[in-house]
mmCIF file of C-alpha atoms in Angstrom:
data_model
loop_
_atom_site.group_PDB
_atom_site.id
_atom_site.type_symbol
_atom_site.label_atom_id
_atom_site.label_comp_id
_atom_site.label_asym_id
_atom_site.label_seq_id
_atom_site.Cartn_x
_atom_site.Cartn_y
_atom_site.Cartn_z
ATOM 1 C CA ALA A 1269 -80.273 54.975 -10.384
ATOM 2 C CA ASP A 1270 -81.938 57.674 -9.238
ATOM 3 C CA THR A 1271 -78.934 59.934 -8.775
ATOM 4 C CA ASP A 1272 -79.072 60.304 -12.439
ATOM 5 C CA LYS A 1273 -81.492 63.003 -12.385
ATOM 6 C CA GLU A 1274 -81.467 63.503 -16.325
ATOM 7 C CA HIS A 1275 -82.745 59.803 -17.073
ATOM 8 C CA ASN A 1276 -84.287 59.253 -13.651
ATOM 9 C CA ILE A 1277 -87.963 58.405 -14.401
ATOM 10 C CA GLU A 1278 -90.178 59.112 -11.168
ATOM 11 C CA GLY A 1279 -92.151 55.967 -9.873
ATOM 12 C CA LYS A 1280 -89.967 53.523 -12.379
ATOM 13 C CA ASP A 1281 -88.700 52.219 -9.109
ATOM 14 C CA THR A 1282 -92.244 51.222 -7.820
ATOM 15 C CA GLU A 1283 -93.278 49.934 -11.172
ATOM 16 C CA ILE A 1284 -90.117 47.643 -10.927
ATOM 17 C CA MET A 1285 -90.816 46.109 -7.398
ATOM 18 C CA GLN A 1286 -94.435 45.538 -8.623
ATOM 19 C CA ILE A 1287 -92.999 43.621 -11.709
ATOM 20 C CA LEU A 1288 -90.491 41.459 -9.497
ATOM 21 C CA GLU A 1289 -93.290 40.769 -7.479
ATOM 22 C CA LYS A 1290 -95.362 39.301 -10.071
ATOM 23 C CA PHE A 1291 -92.753 37.157 -11.108
ATOM 24 C CA ALA A 1292 -92.287 35.880 -7.583
ATOM 25 C CA ILE A 1293 -88.731 36.885 -7.867
ATOM 26 C CA GLU A 1294 -86.998 37.635 -4.376
ATOM 27 C CA ARG A 1295 -85.111 40.134 -3.544
ATOM 28 C CA ASP A 1296 -81.829 40.352 -0.954
ATOM 29 C CA LEU A 1297 -81.607 44.340 -0.977
ATOM 30 C CA VAL A 1298 -83.228 47.179 -2.657
ATOM 31 C CA TYR A 1299 -81.883 50.839 -2.183
ATOM 32 C CA HIS A 1300 -81.911 53.915 -4.135
ATOM 33 C CA GLN A 1301 -78.342 55.241 -5.125
ATOM 34 C CA SER A 1302 -78.882 58.366 -3.350
ATOM 35 C CA GLU A 1303 -79.390 56.667 -0.008
ATOM 36 C CA HIS A 1304 -75.431 56.331 -0.462
ATOM 37 C CA LEU A 1305 -74.891 59.424 -1.827
ATOM 38 C CA ASN A 1306 -72.667 60.535 1.104
ATOM 39 C CA ILE A 1307 -70.399 57.694 0.738
ATOM 40 C CA HIS A 1308 -70.133 58.164 -3.189
ATOM 41 C CA GLN A 1309 -69.139 61.895 -2.094
ATOM 42 C CA THR A 1310 -66.744 60.307 0.574
ATOM 43 C CA LEU A 1311 -64.950 57.977 -1.697
ATOM 44 C CA ALA A 1312 -64.661 60.921 -4.558
ATOM 45 C CA ILE A 1313 -62.902 62.803 -2.044
ATOM 46 C CA ARG A 1314 -60.789 60.371 -0.887
ATOM 47 C CA LEU A 1315 -59.396 60.015 -4.910
ATOM 48 C CA LEU A 1316 -58.917 63.776 -4.811
ATOM 49 C CA GLN A 1317 -56.733 63.435 -1.576
ATOM 50 C CA GLU A 1318 -54.613 60.470 -2.938
ATOM 51 C CA GLY A 1319 -54.222 62.458 -6.146
ATOM 52 C CA LYS A 1320 -56.269 60.088 -8.464
ATOM 53 C CA ALA A 1321 -58.628 62.333 -9.219
ATOM 54 C CA PHE A 1322 -58.953 66.361 -9.964
ATOM 55 C CA ILE A 1323 -61.365 69.529 -9.458
ATOM 56 C CA CYS A 1324 -62.073 70.278 -12.750
ATOM 57 C CA GLU A 1325 -63.734 74.092 -13.839
ATOM 58 C CA CYS A 1326 -64.396 72.278 -17.657
ATOM 59 C CA VAL A 1327 -68.133 71.467 -16.205
ATOM 60 C CA SER A 1328 -69.690 71.674 -20.011
ATOM 61 C CA GLN A 1329 -66.868 69.510 -21.538
ATOM 62 C CA SER A 1330 -66.855 66.032 -21.850
ATOM 63 C CA ARG A 1331 -63.368 65.921 -21.195
ATOM 64 C CA CYS A 1332 -60.976 68.234 -19.452
ATOM 65 C CA LYS A 1333 -58.963 71.192 -21.420
ATOM 66 C CA GLY A 1334 -55.803 70.165 -19.911
ATOM 67 C CA THR A 1335 -55.481 73.097 -17.211
ATOM 68 C CA CYS A 1336 -57.386 72.036 -14.140
ATOM 69 C CA GLU A 1337 -55.234 69.356 -12.873
ATOM 70 C CA THR A 1338 -52.749 71.940 -11.579
ATOM 71 C CA LEU A 1339 -55.547 73.653 -9.212
ATOM 72 C CA ASN A 1340 -53.875 73.613 -5.785
ATOM 73 C CA ALA A 1341 -56.056 73.757 -2.355
ATOM 74 C CA GLU A 1342 -55.790 77.452 -2.494
ATOM 75 C CA GLY A 1343 -57.585 77.425 -5.878
ATOM 76 C CA TYR A 1344 -60.064 74.906 -5.068
ATOM 77 C CA GLN A 1345 -60.903 76.956 -1.992
ATOM 78 C CA SER A 1346 -61.488 79.957 -3.774
ATOM 79 C CA LEU A 1347 -63.773 78.498 -6.177
ATOM 80 C CA LYS A 1348 -65.753 77.252 -3.580
ATOM 81 C CA ALA A 1349 -65.465 80.905 -2.165
ATOM 82 C CA GLN A 1350 -66.750 82.445 -5.583
ATOM 83 C CA GLY A 1351 -69.766 79.872 -5.899
ATOM 84 C CA ASN A 1352 -67.859 78.735 -9.225
ATOM 85 C CA PRO A 1353 -69.123 75.624 -10.721
ATOM 86 C CA PHE A 1354 -66.751 72.564 -10.954
ATOM 87 C CA VAL A 1355 -66.720 68.767 -11.243
ATOM 88 C CA ILE A 1356 -64.514 66.128 -9.825
ATOM 89 C CA ARG A 1357 -62.780 63.902 -12.698
ATOM 90 C CA LEU A 1358 -60.455 61.143 -12.629
ATOM 91 C CA LYS A 1359 -56.829 61.657 -13.473
ATOM 92 C CA GLN A 1360 -55.443 59.742 -16.274
ATOM 93 C CA SER A 1361 -53.574 56.327 -15.032
ATOM 94 C CA SER A 1362 -50.570 54.393 -16.210
ATOM 95 C CA ASP A 1363 -52.605 51.124 -15.807
ATOM 96 C CA ALA A 1364 -55.548 52.532 -17.850
ATOM 97 C CA PRO A 1365 -54.200 54.986 -20.361
ATOM 98 C CA GLU A 1366 -57.302 55.331 -22.489
ATOM 99 C CA ILE A 1367 -59.448 56.549 -19.396
ATOM 100 C CA ASP A 1368 -58.543 60.446 -19.239
ATOM 101 C CA SER A 1369 -60.408 62.641 -17.292
ATOM 102 C CA VAL A 1370 -63.582 60.540 -16.908
ATOM 103 C CA LEU A 1371 -66.318 62.752 -15.015
ATOM 104 C CA ILE A 1372 -67.102 60.878 -11.594
ATOM 105 C CA MET A 1373 -69.356 63.908 -9.600
ATOM 106 C CA ARG A 1374 -71.104 66.534 -11.251
ATOM 107 C CA THR A 1375 -71.705 70.383 -10.433
ATOM 108 C CA ASP A 1376 -74.685 69.708 -7.771
ATOM 109 C CA ASN A 1377 -72.396 67.026 -6.059
ATOM 110 C CA THR A 1378 -73.950 64.059 -7.452
ATOM 111 C CA PRO A 1379 -72.054 60.736 -8.776
ATOM 112 C CA THR A 1380 -72.381 60.125 -12.326
ATOM 113 C CA HIS A 1381 -74.216 56.658 -13.026
ATOM 114 C CA THR A 1382 -70.826 54.926 -13.608
ATOM 115 C CA PHE A 1383 -69.004 56.188 -10.465
ATOM 116 C CA ALA A 1384 -72.485 55.307 -8.198
ATOM 117 C CA SER A 1385 -72.562 51.798 -9.602
ATOM 118 C CA ALA A 1386 -69.254 50.781 -9.259
ATOM 119 C CA CYS A 1387 -68.961 52.339 -5.750
ATOM 120 C CA ASP A 1388 -72.149 50.464 -4.966
ATOM 121 C CA ASP A 1389 -71.180 47.247 -6.323
ATOM 122 C CA MET A 1390 -67.752 47.405 -4.770
ATOM 123 C CA LEU A 1391 -69.991 47.920 -1.082
ATOM 124 C CA SER A 1392 -72.174 45.332 -1.601
ATOM 125 C CA ASN A 1393 -69.568 42.766 -3.022
ATOM 126 C CA ILE A 1394 -71.263 42.118 -6.040
ATOM 127 C CA ASP A 1395 -69.676 39.488 -7.970
ATOM 128 C CA THR A 1396 -72.040 38.808 -10.932
ATOM 129 C CA ILE A 1397 -73.671 41.308 -13.239
ATOM 130 C CA ILE A 1398 -76.169 40.610 -15.760
ATOM 131 C CA GLU A 1399 -76.662 43.201 -18.502
ATOM 132 C CA THR A 1400 -77.202 43.724 -21.985
ATOM 133 C CA GLU A 1401 -73.864 44.127 -24.107
ATOM 134 C CA GLU A 1402 -74.610 47.749 -24.603
ATOM 135 C CA GLN A 1403 -75.028 48.232 -20.838
ATOM 136 C CA LEU A 1404 -71.956 46.446 -20.383
ATOM 137 C CA ASN A 1405 -70.043 48.708 -22.260
ATOM 138 C CA ASP A 1406 -68.830 50.851 -19.059
ATOM 139 C CA MET A 1407 -67.550 47.668 -16.892
ATOM 140 C CA PRO A 1408 -63.579 48.270 -17.806
ATOM 141 C CA LEU A 1409 -64.461 51.974 -16.533
ATOM 142 C CA GLN A 1410 -66.144 50.594 -13.499
ATOM 143 C CA ARG A 1411 -63.413 47.956 -12.622
ATOM 144 C CA HIS A 1412 -60.795 50.707 -12.858
ATOM 145 C CA ILE A 1413 -62.476 52.858 -10.514
ATOM 146 C CA LYS A 1414 -62.837 50.249 -7.995
ATOM 147 C CA ALA A 1415 -59.237 49.441 -8.434
ATOM 148 C CA MET A 1416 -58.289 52.964 -7.829
ATOM 149 C CA LEU A 1417 -60.064 52.463 -4.564
ATOM 150 C CA GLY A 1418 -58.243 49.395 -3.821
ATOM 151 C CA TYR A 1419 -60.720 47.168 -4.733
ATOM 152 C CA ASP A 1420 -59.622 44.197 -6.645
ATOM 153 C CA GLU A 1421 -62.250 41.372 -6.171
ATOM 154 C CA PRO A 1422 -63.142 39.916 -9.674
ATOM 155 C CA THR A 1423 -66.519 40.687 -10.861
ATOM 156 C CA HIS A 1424 -68.042 38.390 -13.623
ATOM 157 C CA CYS A 1425 -69.913 39.988 -16.376
ATOM 158 C CA VAL A 1426 -72.492 38.380 -18.403
ATOM 159 C CA ALA A 1427 -74.071 39.737 -21.368
ATOM 160 C CA LEU A 1428 -77.513 39.018 -22.263
ATOM 161 C CA PRO A 1429 -79.131 39.343 -26.208
ATOM 162 C CA THR A 1430 -80.663 42.822 -26.919
ATOM 163 C CA LEU A 1431 -84.353 43.025 -28.204
ATOM 164 C CA SER A 1432 -83.657 44.285 -31.537
ATOM 165 C CA ASN A 1433 -87.479 45.201 -31.780
ATOM 166 C CA SER A 1434 -88.872 46.342 -28.695
ATOM 167 C CA GLU A 1435 -88.369 50.057 -28.700
ATOM 168 C CA ASP A 1436 -92.409 50.264 -27.689
ATOM 169 C CA VAL A 1437 -92.707 47.092 -25.840
ATOM 170 C CA SER A 1438 -92.242 46.434 -22.074
ATOM 171 C CA ILE A 1439 -92.810 44.108 -19.733
ATOM 172 C CA GLN A 1440 -95.557 46.384 -17.941
ATOM 173 C CA TRP A 1441 -97.088 46.821 -21.583
ATOM 174 C CA LEU A 1442 -97.204 42.899 -21.693
ATOM 175 C CA PHE A 1443 -99.173 42.647 -18.763
ATOM 176 C CA GLU A 1444 -101.595 45.501 -19.549
ATOM 177 C CA GLU A 1445 -102.066 43.498 -23.080
ATOM 178 C CA GLY A 1446 -102.809 40.366 -20.843
ATOM 179 C CA PHE A 1447 -99.334 38.418 -21.021
ATOM 180 C CA ILE A 1448 -98.993 36.420 -17.654
ATOM 181 C CA PRO A 1449 -95.582 35.789 -15.771
ATOM 182 C CA ASP A 1450 -95.273 32.346 -15.922
ATOM 183 C CA ALA A 1451 -95.386 32.884 -20.048
ATOM 184 C CA ILE A 1452 -93.288 35.909 -20.467
ATOM 185 C CA LEU A 1453 -90.353 34.292 -18.412
ATOM 186 C CA ASN A 1454 -90.896 30.916 -20.710
ATOM 187 C CA TYR A 1455 -90.401 33.186 -23.508
ATOM 188 C CA LEU A 1456 -87.337 35.197 -22.438
ATOM 189 C CA LEU A 1457 -85.584 32.154 -21.193
ATOM 190 C CA LEU A 1458 -85.982 30.708 -25.204
ATOM 191 C CA LEU A 1459 -84.454 34.009 -26.578
ATOM 192 C CA GLY A 1460 -80.964 33.241 -27.543
ATOM 193 C CA ASN A 1461 -80.856 29.603 -25.648
ATOM 194 C CA SER A 1462 -80.264 26.673 -27.881
ATOM 195 C CA HIS A 1463 -80.143 24.032 -24.933
ATOM 196 C CA VAL A 1464 -83.701 24.200 -24.102
ATOM 197 C CA PRO A 1465 -85.475 20.552 -23.653
ATOM 198 C CA GLN A 1466 -88.834 21.794 -24.077
ATOM 199 C CA GLU A 1467 -90.628 24.986 -25.451
ATOM 200 C CA ILE A 1468 -93.179 25.032 -22.832
ATOM 201 C CA PHE A 1469 -91.969 25.188 -19.229
ATOM 202 C CA THR A 1470 -92.230 26.767 -15.565
ATOM 203 C CA LEU A 1471 -89.759 28.444 -13.650
ATOM 204 C CA PRO A 1472 -89.192 25.658 -11.507
ATOM 205 C CA GLU A 1473 -88.354 23.086 -14.175
ATOM 206 C CA ALA A 1474 -86.269 26.031 -15.889
ATOM 207 C CA ILE A 1475 -84.015 26.217 -12.941
ATOM 208 C CA GLU A 1476 -82.813 22.889 -13.604
ATOM 209 C CA TRP A 1477 -81.382 23.137 -17.048
ATOM 210 C CA PHE A 1478 -80.734 26.679 -17.319
ATOM 211 C CA ASN A 1479 -77.251 27.863 -17.731
ATOM 212 C CA LEU A 1480 -76.218 31.390 -18.694
ATOM 213 C CA ASP A 1481 -72.949 30.502 -20.666
ATOM 214 C CA ALA A 1482 -75.427 28.720 -23.197
ATOM 215 C CA VAL A 1483 -77.358 31.917 -24.163
ATOM 216 C CA SER A 1484 -76.221 33.690 -27.446
ATOM 217 C CA ARG A 1485 -75.060 37.439 -27.416
ATOM 218 C CA ASN A 1486 -76.389 37.898 -30.600
ATOM 219 C CA ASP A 1487 -79.440 40.339 -30.806
ATOM 220 C CA VAL A 1488 -82.929 38.798 -31.095
ATOM 221 C CA ARG A 1489 -86.287 39.760 -31.967
ATOM 222 C CA LEU A 1490 -89.486 39.824 -30.152
ATOM 223 C CA ASP A 1491 -91.901 37.775 -31.672
ATOM 224 C CA ILE A 1492 -95.381 38.745 -30.328
ATOM 225 C CA GLU A 1493 -97.152 35.954 -32.030
ATOM 226 C CA LYS A 1494 -94.759 33.147 -30.490
ATOM 227 C CA LEU A 1495 -95.469 34.822 -27.007
ATOM 228 C CA ARG A 1496 -99.195 34.541 -27.597
ATOM 229 C CA LEU A 1497 -98.947 30.769 -27.931
ATOM 230 C CA ILE A 1498 -96.750 30.285 -25.039
ATOM 231 C CA ASN A 1499 -99.000 32.574 -23.173
ATOM 232 C CA ARG A 1500 -101.959 30.328 -24.354
ATOM 233 C CA GLU A 1501 -100.374 26.865 -23.085
ATOM 234 C CA HIS A 1502 -99.706 28.453 -19.743
ATOM 235 C CA LEU A 1503 -103.457 29.903 -19.487
ATOM 236 C CA LYS A 1504 -104.406 26.118 -20.104
ATOM 237 C CA MET A 1505 -101.961 25.094 -17.445
ATOM 238 C CA MET A 1506 -103.210 27.544 -14.706
ATOM 239 C CA ASP A 1507 -105.642 26.267 -12.256
ATOM 240 C CA ASP A 1508 -109.275 26.669 -13.031
ATOM 241 C CA LYS A 1509 -109.917 28.520 -9.496
ATOM 242 C CA THR A 1510 -106.678 31.229 -9.627
ATOM 243 C CA LEU A 1511 -107.593 31.869 -13.166
ATOM 244 C CA SER A 1512 -111.227 32.852 -12.124
ATOM 245 C CA LYS A 1513 -109.861 35.061 -9.687
ATOM 246 C CA LEU A 1514 -107.961 37.223 -12.467
ATOM 247 C CA PHE A 1515 -111.570 37.938 -14.050
ATOM 248 C CA GLY A 1516 -112.967 38.883 -10.318
ATOM 249 C CA PHE A 1517 -114.250 35.340 -9.558
ATOM 250 C CA ALA A 1518 -113.405 32.381 -7.022
ATOM 251 C CA ASP A 1519 -114.955 29.782 -8.933
ATOM 252 C CA ALA A 1520 -113.283 26.883 -10.863
ATOM 253 C CA ASP A 1521 -116.472 27.132 -13.316
ATOM 254 C CA ILE A 1522 -115.379 30.435 -14.541
ATOM 255 C CA GLY A 1523 -111.681 29.422 -15.068
ATOM 256 C CA ARG A 1524 -113.224 26.875 -17.411
ATOM 257 C CA LEU A 1525 -115.222 29.106 -19.112
ATOM 258 C CA ALA A 1526 -112.019 31.159 -19.607
ATOM 259 C CA LYS A 1527 -110.607 28.014 -21.224
ATOM 260 C CA VAL A 1528 -113.426 27.188 -23.750
ATOM 261 C CA TYR A 1529 -112.553 30.741 -25.535
ATOM 262 C CA LEU A 1530 -108.702 29.666 -25.369
ATOM 263 C CA ASP A 1531 -109.042 27.914 -28.855
ATOM 264 C CA ALA A 1532 -109.618 31.388 -30.419
ATOM 265 C CA PHE A 1533 -107.730 33.664 -28.142
ATOM 266 C CA SER A 1534 -104.287 33.607 -26.165
ATOM 267 C CA THR A 1535 -104.398 36.451 -23.620
ATOM 268 C CA LEU A 1536 -106.166 37.546 -20.346
ATOM 269 C CA LYS A 1537 -107.413 41.066 -22.112
ATOM 270 C CA GLU A 1538 -109.233 39.044 -24.534
ATOM 271 C CA LEU A 1539 -110.677 36.475 -22.246
ATOM 272 C CA ASP A 1540 -111.751 39.030 -19.621
ATOM 273 C CA THR A 1541 -113.699 40.781 -22.798
ATOM 274 C CA LYS A 1542 -115.536 37.582 -23.367
ATOM 275 C CA ILE A 1543 -116.367 37.086 -19.776
ATOM 276 C CA LYS A 1544 -117.522 40.505 -19.021
ATOM 277 C CA ARG A 1545 -119.853 39.956 -22.291
ATOM 278 C CA ILE A 1546 -121.375 37.044 -20.748
ATOM 279 C CA PHE A 1547 -122.289 38.901 -17.589
ATOM 280 C CA ALA A 1548 -122.974 42.271 -18.673
ATOM 281 C CA PRO A 1549 -126.433 43.306 -19.661
ATOM 282 C CA LYS A 1550 -127.743 42.455 -22.900
ATOM 283 C CA ASN A 1551 -128.396 44.655 -25.664
ATOM 284 C CA PHE A 1552 -131.942 43.947 -26.614
ATOM 285 C CA ASP A 1553 -131.956 46.849 -29.168
ATOM 286 C CA ASN A 1554 -131.345 44.522 -32.471
ATOM 287 C CA ALA A 1555 -133.339 42.303 -34.752
ATOM 288 C CA TRP A 1556 -133.339 39.672 -32.449
ATOM 289 C CA GLY A 1557 -134.245 41.875 -29.549
ATOM 290 C CA GLU A 1558 -138.249 40.095 -29.566
ATOM 291 C CA SER A 1559 -136.900 36.659 -29.699
ATOM 292 C CA MET A 1560 -134.400 37.403 -27.033
ATOM 293 C CA ARG A 1561 -137.255 38.996 -24.792
ATOM 294 C CA THR A 1562 -139.232 35.795 -25.340
ATOM 295 C CA LEU A 1563 -136.072 33.697 -24.182
ATOM 296 C CA GLU A 1564 -135.467 35.682 -21.034
ATOM 297 C CA SER A 1565 -138.953 35.156 -19.995
ATOM 298 C CA ILE A 1566 -138.963 31.418 -20.503
ATOM 299 C CA ILE A 1567 -135.175 31.062 -18.595
ATOM 300 C CA MET A 1568 -136.344 33.182 -15.689
ATOM 301 C CA GLU A 1569 -139.304 30.972 -14.861
ATOM 302 C CA ALA A 1570 -137.627 27.508 -16.062
ATOM 303 C CA PRO A 1571 -136.379 24.980 -13.874
ATOM 304 C CA ALA A 1572 -132.375 24.600 -13.487
ATOM 305 C CA PHE A 1573 -131.228 22.340 -16.132
ATOM 306 C CA ASP A 1574 -127.933 20.567 -16.131
ATOM 307 C CA ASP A 1575 -127.727 19.554 -19.425
ATOM 308 C CA PHE A 1576 -128.028 22.291 -22.348
ATOM 309 C CA ASN A 1577 -129.851 20.028 -24.510
ATOM 310 C CA ALA A 1578 -132.545 19.969 -21.798
ATOM 311 C CA LEU A 1579 -132.495 23.646 -21.741
ATOM 312 C CA VAL A 1580 -133.038 23.824 -25.537
ATOM 313 C CA GLN A 1581 -135.812 21.236 -25.224
ATOM 314 C CA HIS A 1582 -137.832 23.305 -22.590
ATOM 315 C CA ILE A 1583 -137.660 26.064 -24.801
ATOM 316 C CA THR A 1584 -138.780 24.701 -28.063
ATOM 317 C CA GLN A 1585 -142.026 23.338 -26.107
ATOM 318 C CA THR A 1586 -142.690 26.558 -24.399
ATOM 319 C CA SER A 1587 -142.230 28.933 -27.152
ATOM 320 C CA THR A 1588 -143.175 28.713 -30.715
ATOM 321 C CA LEU A 1589 -139.191 28.699 -31.888
ATOM 322 C CA THR A 1590 -137.736 25.962 -33.466
ATOM 323 C CA GLU A 1591 -133.984 25.291 -32.897
ATOM 324 C CA GLU A 1592 -132.825 26.734 -35.828
ATOM 325 C CA GLN A 1593 -134.564 29.913 -35.402
ATOM 326 C CA LEU A 1594 -133.337 30.082 -31.375
ATOM 327 C CA ASP A 1595 -129.827 29.831 -32.127
ATOM 328 C CA THR A 1596 -128.803 33.165 -32.615
ATOM 329 C CA PRO A 1597 -131.105 35.155 -30.056
ATOM 330 C CA LEU A 1598 -130.064 32.954 -27.384
ATOM 331 C CA ARG A 1599 -126.244 32.965 -28.143
ATOM 332 C CA LEU A 1600 -126.594 36.850 -27.746
ATOM 333 C CA LEU A 1601 -128.622 36.391 -24.605
ATOM 334 C CA LEU A 1602 -125.988 34.280 -23.349
ATOM 335 C CA THR A 1603 -122.725 35.545 -24.569
ATOM 336 C CA GLY A 1604 -123.652 38.996 -25.958
ATOM 337 C CA GLU A 1605 -122.482 37.858 -29.163
ATOM 338 C CA GLU A 1606 -123.507 36.631 -32.223
ATOM 339 C CA THR A 1607 -120.580 34.296 -32.989
ATOM 340 C CA GLY A 1608 -118.359 32.174 -30.655
ATOM 341 C CA PRO A 1609 -118.317 28.654 -29.358
ATOM 342 C CA GLU A 1610 -120.726 26.420 -29.363
ATOM 343 C CA LEU A 1611 -123.301 26.900 -26.600
ATOM 344 C CA TRP A 1612 -123.241 23.481 -25.251
ATOM 345 C CA THR A 1613 -119.502 24.022 -24.528
ATOM 346 C CA ILE A 1614 -120.226 27.214 -22.514
ATOM 347 C CA TYR A 1615 -123.526 26.366 -20.709
ATOM 348 C CA PRO A 1616 -121.933 23.737 -18.049
ATOM 349 C CA TYR A 1617 -119.952 26.483 -16.612
ATOM 350 C CA ILE A 1618 -122.782 29.300 -16.422
ATOM 351 C CA LYS A 1619 -125.957 27.204 -15.599
ATOM 352 C CA SER A 1620 -125.148 28.722 -12.093
ATOM 353 C CA TYR A 1621 -125.220 32.098 -13.227
ATOM 354 C CA LEU A 1622 -128.048 31.496 -15.979
ATOM 355 C CA LEU A 1623 -130.760 34.135 -14.341
ATOM 356 C CA GLU A 1624 -127.897 36.745 -13.847
ATOM 357 C CA VAL A 1625 -126.259 36.166 -17.587
ATOM 358 C CA ALA A 1626 -129.685 35.778 -19.668
ATOM 359 C CA SER A 1627 -131.121 39.553 -18.529
#
């Protein structure tokens, strides 16, 4: 709707296309309303010629003051010659007396969003429109516009529930916070839908049972904690190698490593922080620094161990550290943190990177 300059957000169209791609939603056609500007203008002129619309000088009013409908062709030419601003409005119709002098073309010769949408839907023969209740409020006017243009094909409108507490939340924000498309889709399809066979599902599964008519029109609230739980389950279901690619790897072991942290965390953003700390250069400037240096030296010279307990045994035999004494410095050396999952659950997935990790 880029003809509505007041509300048009630069770059929003690109963002929407990128979001659709992330959800793997195919589109048949993409166009900007401005691409049909000449068609909108032609249709508005047609309504003028047919006496269904009129030139109006009341450009700053929501309705005509009541004197412009009598403006004849000579008066119209005079307005143009003098450069006086004017708009085009619909005339009141006996078929819809409540629709009176509605604006359809602005002073800059661009259409209103409602008029452009009605024209575009008519030209594309759109038969179903899915919006929130609020956004469907102007559908009676759009139907009236299409009827005045001679289009009488029915349009089925479906109202979706409105998120009542989503002022500061957008799909893009959810992505940035580490929620994945499958989980977001899963959560959104649950909203207002009482006919759901299971709480966790994929899009192909949902296509088998989803029914728009079963969705409640009542407002719903966004529950981030519920979304986090769903996101965690979808991350668990994700292919290990695919998951690793989201952290810059192509190794199933890194995907499995990330899943170890899903007992406590639930978003890509949180998991990415953990993975980065494991592979980041370690800080030896702390109370455990000396022990960490000792462990680093031992690990750099040690043979490769498949089993974590074998590595620990080698360290205790090579150093003066007991198992109890090496727990915290070894954890800091391998994960960059003093707390976290048991090291034996992490080791199988980092052993191939041990020389990189332990430094």
